[in-house]
CSV table of C-alpha atoms and ligand atoms in Angstrom, one decimal:
chain,number,residue,atom,x,y,z
A,1,MET,CA,27.5,-8.0,25.3
A,2,LYS,CA,24.2,-9.5,25.8
A,3,LEU,CA,21.4,-8.0,24.4
A,4,LEU,CA,17.7,-7.8,24.6
A,5,ILE,CA,15.7,-6.2,21.8
A,6,ILE,CA,12.0,-5.6,22.8
A,7,GLY,CA,9.9,-5.1,19.6
A,8,ALA,CA,10.9,-7.0,16.6
A,9,GLY,CA,9.3,-4.9,14.0
A,10,TYR,CA,11.2,-2.9,11.3
A,11,VAL,CA,13.5,-1.1,13.8
A,12,GLY,CA,13.9,-4.0,16.5
A,13,LEU,CA,14.6,-6.6,13.7
A,14,VAL,CA,17.1,-5.1,11.7
A,15,SER,CA,18.8,-3.7,14.9
A,16,GLY,CA,18.7,-7.2,16.5
A,17,VAL,CA,20.2,-8.8,13.2
A,18,CYS,CA,22.7,-6.0,12.9
A,19,PHE,CA,23.9,-6.3,16.5
A,20,ALA,CA,24.3,-10.0,16.2
A,21,ASP,CA,26.3,-9.6,13.2
A,22,PHE,CA,28.6,-7.1,15.2
A,23,GLY,CA,29.3,-10.1,17.2
A,24,HIS,CA,26.8,-9.6,20.2
A,25,ASP,CA,24.5,-12.3,21.7
A,26,VAL,CA,21.0,-11.1,21.0
A,27,ILE,CA,17.4,-12.1,21.8
A,28,CYS,CA,14.7,-10.4,20.0
A,29,ILE,CA,11.4,-10.7,21.9
A,30,ASP,CA,7.7,-9.3,20.4
A,31,SER,CA,4.3,-9.7,22.0
A,32,ASP,CA,3.1,-10.8,18.8
A,33,LYS,CA,3.5,-14.3,19.2
A,34,SER,CA,2.8,-15.1,15.4
A,35,LYS,CA,6.0,-13.0,14.5
A,36,ILE,CA,8.0,-15.0,16.8
A,37,ASN,CA,7.0,-18.4,15.5
A,38,LYS,CA,7.7,-17.1,11.9
A,39,LEU,CA,11.0,-15.9,12.7
A,40,ASN,CA,11.7,-19.2,14.7
A,41,GLN,CA,11.0,-21.0,11.4
A,42,GLY,CA,13.2,-18.8,9.3
A,43,GLU,CA,10.5,-16.6,7.9
A,44,ILE,CA,10.7,-12.7,8.0
A,45,PRO,CA,7.5,-10.8,8.7
A,46,ILE,CA,8.5,-7.9,6.6
A,47,TYR,CA,10.0,-7.1,3.3
A,48,GLU,CA,13.6,-5.5,3.8
A,49,PRO,CA,16.6,-6.1,1.2
A,50,GLY,CA,19.4,-8.3,2.7
A,51,LEU,CA,17.5,-9.0,6.0
A,52,GLN,CA,16.9,-12.5,5.2
A,53,ALA,CA,20.4,-13.6,4.5
A,54,LEU,CA,21.8,-11.6,7.5
A,55,LEU,CA,19.5,-13.1,9.9
A,56,GLN,CA,19.9,-16.7,8.8
A,57,LYS,CA,23.8,-16.1,9.1
A,58,ASN,CA,23.5,-14.8,12.6
A,59,VAL,CA,21.0,-17.3,13.8
A,60,ALA,CA,23.0,-20.4,12.5
A,61,ALA,CA,26.3,-18.8,14.3
A,62,GLY,CA,24.3,-19.3,17.6
A,63,ARG,CA,24.4,-15.1,18.2
A,64,LEU,CA,20.7,-14.4,17.4
A,65,SER,CA,17.4,-15.9,18.9
A,66,PHE,CA,13.7,-15.1,19.2
A,67,SER,CA,11.4,-15.6,21.9
A,68,ASP,CA,8.2,-14.5,23.5
A,69,ASN,CA,9.3,-15.3,27.1
A,70,LEU,CA,10.6,-11.7,28.3
A,71,SER,CA,11.4,-13.3,31.7
A,72,GLU,CA,13.8,-15.9,30.4
A,73,ALA,CA,15.2,-13.6,27.8
A,74,ILE,CA,16.0,-10.7,30.4
A,75,ALA,CA,17.8,-12.8,32.7
A,76,ASP,CA,21.2,-12.4,31.5
A,77,ALA,CA,20.9,-9.2,29.4
A,78,ASP,CA,23.6,-6.5,29.9
A,79,ALA,CA,21.3,-3.9,28.1
A,80,VAL,CA,17.8,-4.0,26.7
A,81,PHE,CA,16.5,-2.0,23.8
A,82,ILE,CA,13.2,-0.8,23.7
A,83,ALA,CA,11.9,-0.8,20.0
A,84,VAL,CA,8.4,-1.1,20.0
A,85,GLY,CA,5.8,1.3,18.0
A,86,THR,CA,5.2,5.1,18.9
A,87,PRO,CA,2.3,5.7,16.4
A,88,SER,CA,0.2,8.9,16.5
A,89,ARG,CA,-2.3,9.1,19.2
A,90,ARG,CA,-5.7,9.6,18.0
A,91,GLY,CA,-7.2,12.7,18.1
A,92,ASP,CA,-4.4,15.0,19.1
A,93,GLY,CA,-1.2,13.5,16.8
A,94,ALA,CA,0.9,13.2,20.0
A,95,ALA,CA,3.0,10.2,20.2
A,96,ASP,CA,1.3,7.4,21.8
A,97,LEU,CA,4.0,6.0,24.4
A,98,THR,CA,1.6,3.2,25.6
A,99,TYR,CA,3.8,0.4,24.2
A,100,VAL,CA,7.3,2.2,25.3
A,101,MET,CA,5.8,2.8,29.0
A,102,GLN,CA,4.5,-0.9,28.7
A,103,ALA,CA,7.5,-2.7,27.5
A,104,ALA,CA,9.8,-0.6,30.0
A,105,SER,CA,7.8,-1.4,32.9
A,106,GLU,CA,7.2,-5.4,31.7
A,107,ALA,CA,11.0,-5.5,31.6
A,108,ALA,CA,11.8,-3.5,34.7
A,109,LEU,CA,9.7,-6.1,36.8
A,110,LEU,CA,11.4,-9.2,35.4
A,111,ALA,CA,15.1,-7.7,35.8
A,112,LYS,CA,16.9,-9.3,38.1
A,113,LYS,CA,20.4,-7.8,38.0
A,114,ARG,CA,21.8,-4.3,36.8
A,115,ILE,CA,20.9,-3.2,33.3
A,116,LEU,CA,20.8,-0.5,30.6
A,117,PHE,CA,17.8,0.4,29.5
A,118,ILE,CA,18.1,1.7,25.8
A,119,THR,CA,15.4,3.6,24.1
A,120,LYS,CA,15.5,3.1,20.3
A,121,SER,CA,11.9,3.8,19.7
A,122,THR,CA,11.2,7.8,18.6
A,123,VAL,CA,10.0,9.4,21.7
A,124,PRO,CA,9.1,12.9,22.3
A,125,VAL,CA,11.6,15.1,24.3
A,126,GLY,CA,10.9,14.5,28.2
A,127,THR,CA,10.0,10.6,27.7
A,128,ASN,CA,13.4,8.9,28.6
A,129,ARG,CA,13.2,10.9,31.9
A,130,LYS,CA,9.6,9.8,32.6
A,131,LEU,CA,10.9,6.2,31.8
A,132,LYS,CA,13.1,6.4,34.4
A,133,GLU,CA,10.4,7.1,37.0
A,134,VAL,CA,8.3,4.2,35.5
A,135,ILE,CA,11.1,1.8,36.0
A,136,ALA,CA,12.0,2.8,39.3
A,137,LYS,CA,8.3,2.5,40.1
A,138,ALA,CA,7.7,-0.8,38.6
A,139,ASN,CA,11.3,-2.5,40.5
A,140,PRO,CA,12.2,0.1,43.3
A,141,GLU,CA,15.0,-2.5,44.0
A,142,LEU,CA,16.2,-2.5,40.2
A,143,ASP,CA,19.9,-1.4,39.5
A,144,PHE,CA,19.6,0.5,36.3
A,145,GLU,CA,20.6,3.2,33.9
A,146,ILE,CA,18.9,4.6,30.9
A,147,ALA,CA,20.0,6.0,27.6
A,148,SER,CA,18.4,7.4,24.3
A,149,ASN,CA,19.4,5.9,21.3
A,150,PRO,CA,17.2,7.1,18.4
A,151,GLU,CA,17.3,5.3,15.2
A,152,PHE,CA,17.9,6.7,11.6
A,153,LEU,CA,17.8,3.6,9.4
A,154,ARG,CA,15.3,4.1,6.3
A,155,GLU,CA,13.2,1.0,5.2
A,156,GLY,CA,14.6,-0.3,1.7
A,157,SER,CA,18.2,0.1,2.9
A,158,ALA,CA,18.0,-0.4,6.4
A,159,ILE,CA,20.9,-2.8,6.8
A,160,GLU,CA,23.1,-0.7,5.0
A,161,ASP,CA,21.9,2.4,7.3
A,162,PHE,CA,22.6,0.5,10.3
A,163,GLN,CA,25.8,-1.0,9.2
A,164,LYS,CA,27.3,2.5,7.8
A,165,PRO,CA,25.2,5.1,9.7
A,166,ASP,CA,26.0,9.0,9.0
A,167,ARG,CA,26.1,9.0,12.9
A,168,VAL,CA,25.0,7.2,15.9
A,169,ILE,CA,23.2,9.6,18.5
A,170,VAL,CA,23.3,8.7,22.4
A,171,GLY,CA,21.8,10.5,25.0
A,172,VAL,CA,23.3,9.4,28.4
A,173,GLU,CA,23.7,10.6,32.0
A,174,GLY,CA,26.3,8.2,33.5
A,175,GLN,CA,29.5,7.2,32.5
A,176,ARG,CA,28.6,3.5,32.7
A,177,ALA,CA,25.8,3.8,30.5
A,178,LYS,CA,28.3,5.7,28.0
A,179,LYS,CA,30.6,2.8,28.5
A,180,ILE,CA,28.3,-0.1,27.7
A,181,ILE,CA,26.9,1.9,24.7
A,182,SER,CA,30.3,2.5,23.5
A,183,GLU,CA,31.1,-1.4,23.6
A,184,ILE,CA,27.9,-2.2,21.7
A,185,TYR,CA,28.7,0.2,18.9
A,186,ARG,CA,32.5,-0.6,19.0
A,187,PRO,CA,32.6,-2.1,15.5
A,188,LEU,CA,31.3,1.2,14.2
A,189,TYR,CA,33.6,3.2,16.2
A,190,LEU,CA,36.6,1.4,14.9
A,191,ARG,CA,35.6,2.3,11.4
A,192,ASP,CA,35.3,5.9,12.5
A,193,PHE,CA,31.6,6.3,12.1
A,194,PRO,CA,30.7,9.2,14.6
A,195,ILE,CA,29.0,8.5,17.6
A,196,LEU,CA,27.8,11.5,19.2
A,197,PHE,CA,26.8,11.4,22.9
A,198,THR,CA,24.3,14.1,24.2
A,199,SER,CA,21.8,14.5,27.0
A,200,LEU,CA,18.7,12.4,26.8
A,201,GLU,CA,16.7,15.6,25.9
A,202,SER,CA,19.1,16.5,22.9
A,203,ALA,CA,19.1,13.1,21.7
A,204,GLU,CA,15.5,12.9,21.8
A,205,THR,CA,15.1,16.3,20.0
A,206,ILE,CA,17.8,15.5,17.3
A,207,LYS,CA,15.5,12.5,16.0
A,208,TYR,CA,12.2,14.9,15.7
A,209,ALA,CA,14.1,18.2,14.5
A,210,SER,CA,16.1,15.6,11.7
A,211,ASN,CA,12.5,13.9,10.4
A,212,ALA,CA,11.0,17.4,10.6
A,213,PHE,CA,13.5,19.0,8.7
A,214,LEU,CA,13.5,16.3,6.0
A,215,ALA,CA,9.9,16.4,5.7
A,216,THR,CA,10.4,20.3,5.3
A,217,LYS,CA,12.5,19.6,2.2
A,218,ILE,CA,10.4,17.4,0.5
A,219,SER,CA,7.3,19.5,1.1
A,220,PHE,CA,9.2,22.7,-0.1
A,221,ILE,CA,10.1,21.2,-3.4
A,222,ASN,CA,6.6,20.0,-4.1
A,223,GLU,CA,5.7,23.3,-3.4
A,224,VAL,CA,8.0,24.8,-5.9
A,225,ALA,CA,6.9,22.1,-8.2
A,226,ALA,CA,3.3,23.4,-8.1
A,227,LEU,CA,4.5,26.7,-9.1
A,228,CYS,CA,6.6,25.2,-11.9
A,229,GLU,CA,3.6,23.6,-13.4
A,230,ARG,CA,1.8,27.0,-13.5
A,231,THR,CA,4.7,29.1,-14.7
A,232,GLY,CA,7.2,26.9,-16.8
A,233,GLY,CA,10.5,25.5,-15.8
A,234,ASP,CA,11.1,21.7,-15.1
A,235,ILE,CA,11.6,20.8,-11.2
A,236,LYS,CA,14.2,18.4,-12.0
A,237,ASP,CA,16.3,21.1,-13.3
A,238,VAL,CA,15.4,23.2,-10.5
A,239,SER,CA,16.1,20.4,-7.9
A,240,LYS,CA,19.4,20.0,-9.5
A,241,GLY,CA,20.4,23.5,-9.6
A,242,MET,CA,19.4,23.7,-5.9
A,243,GLY,CA,21.1,20.8,-4.7
A,244,LEU,CA,24.4,21.5,-6.3
A,245,ASP,CA,24.4,24.4,-3.7
A,246,GLY,CA,26.5,22.9,-0.7
A,247,ARG,CA,24.5,24.6,2.0
A,248,ILE,CA,21.6,23.0,0.5
A,249,GLY,CA,22.5,19.3,-0.6
A,250,LYS,CA,20.9,17.4,-3.3
A,251,LYS,CA,19.2,15.0,-1.1
A,252,PHE,CA,15.3,15.0,-0.3
A,253,LEU,CA,14.7,17.5,-3.1
A,254,HIS,CA,12.7,14.9,-5.3
A,255,ALA,CA,9.4,16.4,-6.0
A,256,GLY,CA,6.6,13.9,-5.8
A,257,PRO,CA,3.0,12.7,-4.5
A,258,GLY,CA,3.8,13.6,-0.9
A,259,TYR,CA,5.7,12.1,2.0
A,260,GLY,CA,4.4,9.1,3.7
A,261,GLY,CA,5.7,6.2,5.8
A,262,SER,CA,6.0,5.0,9.2
A,263,CYS,CA,8.0,8.2,10.6
A,264,PHE,CA,7.8,11.5,8.9
A,265,PRO,CA,3.8,11.8,9.1
A,266,LYS,CA,3.8,10.9,12.8
A,267,ASP,CA,6.8,12.6,13.8
A,268,THR,CA,6.0,15.9,12.3
A,269,SER,CA,2.7,15.6,14.1
A,270,ALA,CA,4.4,14.6,17.3
A,271,LEU,CA,6.8,17.6,17.2
A,272,VAL,CA,4.0,20.1,16.8
A,273,GLU,CA,2.2,18.6,19.8
A,274,THR,CA,5.4,18.6,21.9
A,275,GLY,CA,5.7,22.3,20.8
A,276,GLN,CA,2.0,23.1,22.0
A,277,ILE,CA,2.8,21.3,25.4
A,278,HIS,CA,5.8,23.9,26.0
A,279,GLN,CA,4.0,27.0,24.4
A,280,ILE,CA,6.0,27.0,21.5
A,281,ASP,CA,4.4,27.1,18.0
A,282,MET,CA,6.2,24.9,15.5
A,283,LEU,CA,4.8,27.0,12.6
A,284,ILE,CA,7.1,25.7,10.2
A,285,THR,CA,6.5,21.8,10.8
A,286,GLN,CA,2.5,22.6,11.1
A,287,SER,CA,2.9,24.2,7.5
A,288,VAL,CA,4.7,21.2,6.4
A,289,ILE,CA,2.1,19.0,7.3
A,290,GLU,CA,-0.7,21.2,5.7
A,291,SER,CA,1.5,21.4,2.7
A,292,ASN,CA,1.9,17.6,2.6
A,293,GLU,CA,-1.9,17.2,2.9
A,294,ARG,CA,-2.5,19.6,0.1
A,295,THR,CA,0.3,17.9,-2.0
A,296,LYS,CA,-1.9,14.4,-2.0
A,297,LEU,CA,-5.0,16.3,-2.7
A,298,ARG,CA,-3.4,17.8,-5.9
A,299,MET,CA,-2.3,14.5,-7.1
A,300,ILE,CA,-5.9,13.5,-7.1
A,301,ASP,CA,-6.8,16.9,-8.9
A,302,LYS,CA,-4.2,16.2,-11.6
A,303,ILE,CA,-5.3,12.7,-12.4
A,304,ILE,CA,-9.0,13.6,-12.7
A,305,ASP,CA,-7.8,16.4,-14.9
A,306,LEU,CA,-5.9,14.1,-17.0
A,307,ALA,CA,-8.7,12.0,-17.3
A,308,GLY,CA,-10.9,14.7,-19.0
A,309,GLY,CA,-12.4,16.2,-15.9
A,310,SER,CA,-13.9,12.9,-14.5
A,311,VAL,CA,-12.7,9.5,-13.7
A,312,GLU,CA,-16.3,8.1,-13.4
A,313,LYS,CA,-16.3,4.6,-14.8
A,314,LYS,CA,-12.7,4.9,-16.0
A,315,ILE,CA,-10.1,2.2,-15.7
A,316,ILE,CA,-6.8,3.3,-13.9
A,317,THR,CA,-3.7,1.1,-13.4
A,318,ILE,CA,-2.0,2.1,-10.1
A,319,LEU,CA,2.0,1.2,-10.4
A,320,GLY,CA,3.1,0.9,-6.9
A,321,ILE,CA,1.1,1.6,-3.5
A,322,THR,CA,3.9,1.1,-1.0
A,323,PHE,CA,5.0,4.5,0.4
A,324,LYS,CA,8.2,4.0,-1.0
A,325,PRO,CA,10.4,1.3,-3.2
A,326,ASN,CA,11.9,-1.5,-1.6
A,327,THR,CA,9.6,-1.9,1.5
A,328,ASP,CA,6.0,-3.6,1.9
A,329,ASP,CA,5.2,-0.7,4.2
A,330,MET,CA,2.1,1.0,3.7
A,331,ARG,CA,1.9,3.3,6.7
A,332,ASP,CA,0.5,6.8,5.5
A,333,ALA,CA,1.5,6.0,2.1
A,334,PRO,CA,0.1,8.9,-0.3
A,335,SER,CA,-2.0,5.7,-2.2
A,336,LEU,CA,-4.1,5.5,1.0
A,337,VAL,CA,-5.4,9.0,0.3
A,338,ILE,CA,-5.2,8.9,-3.6
A,339,ILE,CA,-6.9,5.4,-4.3
A,340,PRO,CA,-10.0,6.0,-2.0
A,341,ALA,CA,-10.7,9.1,-3.7
A,342,LEU,CA,-10.5,7.6,-7.3
A,343,LEU,CA,-12.6,5.0,-6.3
A,344,LYS,CA,-15.2,7.3,-4.6
A,345,SER,CA,-15.3,9.1,-7.9
A,346,GLY,CA,-16.0,6.4,-9.8
A,347,ALA,CA,-13.0,4.8,-11.1
A,348,LYS,CA,-12.0,0.9,-11.3
A,349,ILE,CA,-8.7,0.4,-9.9
A,350,LYS,CA,-5.9,-2.1,-11.0
A,351,VAL,CA,-2.8,-2.3,-8.8
A,352,VAL,CA,0.9,-3.9,-9.7
A,353,ASP,CA,3.0,-3.5,-6.5
A,354,PRO,CA,6.0,-6.1,-6.0
A,355,LYS,CA,5.5,-6.0,-2.5
A,356,GLY,CA,2.2,-4.2,-1.6
A,357,TYR,CA,-0.3,-7.1,-2.4
A,358,LYS,CA,-0.4,-8.7,1.3
A,359,GLU,CA,-1.5,-5.1,3.2
A,360,GLY,CA,-2.7,-3.7,0.2
A,361,SER,CA,-5.1,-6.1,-1.1
A,362,LEU,CA,-6.9,-5.8,2.7
A,363,ILE,CA,-7.1,-2.1,2.3
A,364,PHE,CA,-8.4,-1.7,-1.5
A,365,SER,CA,-10.7,-4.8,-1.4
A,366,SER,CA,-12.2,-3.9,-4.7
A,367,ALA,CA,-9.2,-3.4,-6.5
A,368,GLU,CA,-7.9,-5.9,-9.1
A,369,TRP,CA,-4.2,-7.1,-8.3
A,370,TYR,CA,-1.7,-8.1,-11.3
A,371,GLU,CA,1.8,-9.1,-11.2
A,372,ASP,CA,2.6,-7.9,-14.7
A,373,VAL,CA,2.0,-4.2,-15.8
A,374,TYR,CA,1.3,-4.9,-19.5
A,375,LYS,CA,-1.7,-7.6,-18.4
A,376,ALA,CA,-2.8,-4.8,-15.6
A,377,ALA,CA,-2.8,-2.0,-18.2
A,378,GLN,CA,-4.9,-4.1,-20.9
A,379,ASP,CA,-8.1,-1.7,-21.6
A,380,SER,CA,-7.1,0.7,-19.0
A,381,ASP,CA,-7.8,4.3,-19.6
A,382,MET,CA,-4.5,5.7,-17.8
A,383,VAL,CA,-1.7,4.3,-15.7
A,384,VAL,CA,-0.5,6.2,-12.7
A,385,ILE,CA,3.1,5.9,-11.3
A,386,LEU,CA,2.6,6.4,-7.6
A,387,THR,CA,5.9,4.3,-6.2
A,388,GLU,CA,9.1,4.5,-8.2
A,389,TRP,CA,9.8,0.7,-8.0
A,390,ASN,CA,12.5,-0.2,-10.2
A,391,GLU,CA,10.5,-2.4,-12.3
A,392,PHE,CA,8.6,0.6,-13.5
A,393,ARG,CA,11.5,2.7,-14.5
A,394,ALA,CA,12.2,1.2,-17.8
A,395,LEU,CA,8.8,-0.1,-19.1
A,396,ASN,CA,8.5,-0.8,-22.9
A,397,LEU,CA,6.1,2.5,-23.5
A,398,SER,CA,5.0,1.5,-26.9
A,399,LYS,CA,3.9,-2.1,-25.6
A,400,LEU,CA,2.3,-0.3,-22.7
A,401,ALA,CA,0.4,2.2,-24.9
A,402,SER,CA,-0.8,-0.5,-27.4
A,403,VAL,CA,-2.8,-2.6,-24.4
A,404,MET,CA,-4.3,0.4,-23.6
A,405,ASN,CA,-7.6,1.6,-23.9
A,406,ILE,CA,-7.0,5.4,-23.7
A,407,PRO,CA,-3.2,5.6,-23.3
A,408,ALA,CA,-2.8,8.2,-20.5
A,409,MET,CA,0.3,8.4,-18.1
A,410,ALA,CA,0.5,10.2,-14.8
A,411,ASP,CA,3.7,10.0,-13.8
A,412,LEU,CA,3.8,11.2,-10.1
A,413,ARG,CA,7.7,10.1,-9.8
A,414,ASN,CA,9.0,11.9,-12.7
A,415,ILE,CA,10.5,8.6,-14.2
A,416,TYR,CA,9.7,9.7,-17.8
A,417,ASN,CA,9.5,12.8,-19.9
A,418,GLU,CA,6.9,14.0,-22.0
A,419,GLU,CA,8.4,13.8,-25.3
A,420,LYS,CA,9.4,10.3,-24.7
A,421,VAL,CA,6.0,9.0,-23.7
A,422,LEU,CA,4.0,10.8,-26.2
A,423,SER,CA,6.3,9.7,-28.9
A,424,ASN,CA,5.6,6.1,-28.1
A,425,GLY,CA,1.6,6.1,-28.6
A,426,PHE,CA,0.6,7.7,-25.6
A,427,SER,CA,-2.1,10.4,-25.9
A,428,ALA,CA,-2.0,12.4,-22.8
A,429,TYR,CA,1.2,12.5,-20.0
A,430,ASP,CA,1.4,14.8,-16.8
A,431,SER,CA,4.1,14.5,-14.1
A,432,ILE,CA,5.2,16.7,-11.1
A,433,GLY,CA,6.5,20.0,-11.8
A,434,ARG,CA,6.5,20.3,-15.3
A,435,LYS,CA,4.1,22.4,-17.5
A,436,SER,CA,2.3,19.7,-19.8
A,437,LYS,CA,1.7,20.4,-23.3
A,438,ALA,CA,-0.4,17.5,-23.8
A,439,ILE,CA,-3.2,17.5,-21.3
B,16,NAD,P1,6.8,-1.9,14.0
B,16,NAD,O1,5.1,-1.6,14.3
B,16,NAD,O2,7.1,-2.6,12.9
B,16,NAD,O3,7.3,-2.8,15.1
B,16,NAD,C1,7.1,-2.7,16.7
B,16,NAD,C2,6.9,-3.9,17.2
B,16,NAD,O4,6.7,-3.9,18.8
B,16,NAD,C3,5.6,-5.0,16.9
B,16,NAD,O5,6.2,-5.9,16.2
B,16,NAD,C4,5.0,-4.8,18.1
B,16,NAD,O6,4.2,-6.1,18.1
B,16,NAD,C5,5.9,-5.1,19.2
B,16,NAD,N1,5.5,-4.7,20.4
B,16,NAD,C6,4.6,-3.6,20.9
B,16,NAD,N2,4.5,-3.8,22.2
B,16,NAD,C7,5.5,-4.5,22.9
B,16,NAD,C8,5.8,-5.2,24.1
B,16,NAD,N3,4.9,-4.5,25.3
B,16,NAD,N4,6.3,-6.2,24.1
B,16,NAD,C9,7.2,-6.7,23.0
B,16,NAD,N5,7.0,-6.2,21.8
B,16,NAD,C10,6.1,-4.9,21.7
B,16,NAD,O7,7.5,-0.6,14.4
B,16,NAD,P2,8.9,-0.1,13.8
B,16,NAD,O8,8.7,0.9,12.4
B,16,NAD,O9,9.9,-0.9,13.8
B,16,NAD,O10,9.2,1.5,14.5
B,16,NAD,C11,9.7,1.2,16.1
B,16,NAD,C12,10.0,2.7,16.5
B,16,NAD,O11,11.2,3.0,15.6
B,16,NAD,C13,9.1,3.8,16.5
B,16,NAD,O12,9.0,4.5,17.3
B,16,NAD,C14,9.7,4.1,15.2
B,16,NAD,O13,9.0,5.7,15.1
B,16,NAD,C15,11.0,4.2,15.1
B,16,NAD,N6,11.5,4.4,14.1
B,16,NAD,C16,11.1,3.5,12.8
B,16,NAD,C17,11.7,3.7,11.4
B,16,NAD,C18,11.3,2.7,10.3
B,16,NAD,O14,11.6,2.9,9.3
B,16,NAD,N7,10.3,1.9,10.7
B,16,NAD,C19,12.8,4.2,11.4
B,16,NAD,C20,13.5,4.9,12.7
B,16,NAD,C21,12.6,5.0,13.8
């Protein structure tokens, strides 16, 4: 199959590389020329484990290339994947479909032979039907079909998720589209990974409903964690005890500083907005959004309490600013709410993050950046663990305490426990969902 991917971001690039690895001929295009130039020089514009090696392998095999020339790239394509961004629209939180519509009509205008449009971007229910009209209007002569193929990969484990998915969801109408998609995903089908064919509307809904459900699990456990802090009980035990129930499952029950990232915040907002358009109140999702905002604010209070009521002139070392480990993505990360609040309250901020510097240093321009945790913590009044990078999981706690001014730790990912931290020279420790004795 000859495939064209429009949008070489987290999803487009990973999909393009993995489809090439399946054996297809893939061209990735992006409107950002600097991204394409970098890719053509073998540079990866994002951090994603394993991506560089797989990309190089498939470029070398002649199956993968990058271009900014849509007209040339679409000439031979059997199918075009749309993998451009669908950010939150300012004002109402609906999905901004400008890039999707633009990409589809640009491709439609230039396509000369029969082609299948496949939407990989996350788009609200009804969008693919609108896209059909947009494509037909842009090029009334074009013979085309449309399919909805939402993506479920997670940043940080994107290659593995793409190559070994829990399921592939495909919304289609005609048999021909189904045949092409089946051919594209044949390597997965042969290995018994489930491929579920549905209507366009069901496929679109599955994506939003899945993300909203996962966001609900996280917010639920964060609320239970807040209750444990008041009442006693350890949220880690509570999560474990709940997760052992097969109906609940143990995943997405880790209490923390609130969910962030490129998907959950915008997709939950868009789902609520879609509900409003159709006069259905998405009450649960609405509460999840509010609960998540409160969780982030609760973290700020926690840090201030641990600092004795004020962080003014306090030196705080933040460990991790990306929304989760193994990515450089900062979109909607809890750090974007927590760090500005601490700065506003007069704290001095130092940061250590293995991959967050490139973007984070532009956002937190007054912060000091370090590669080494112990150098960063020198003379600090507190360390705050915000993202659970592996590098922060086995810190030498006594060494850390010894270089700090006031050794206090806010462990917002529950990596450590109070006894261990205090017995290594810390004077104060707080975590999530565990009643602290030492504040
Ligand atoms: P991204 O911002 O990383 O990448 C989007 C790319 O599209 C950018 O490089 C941009 O320059 C390019 N682009 C925009 N308009 C274009 C056009 N007309 N022609 C060519 N290129 C164009 O976004 P992403 O994180 O890859 O997300 C893409 C979609 O996938 C979104 O709808 C998102 O919700 C969904 N998704 C993302 C993830 C994730 O973990 N990032 C997971 C599943 C689904």
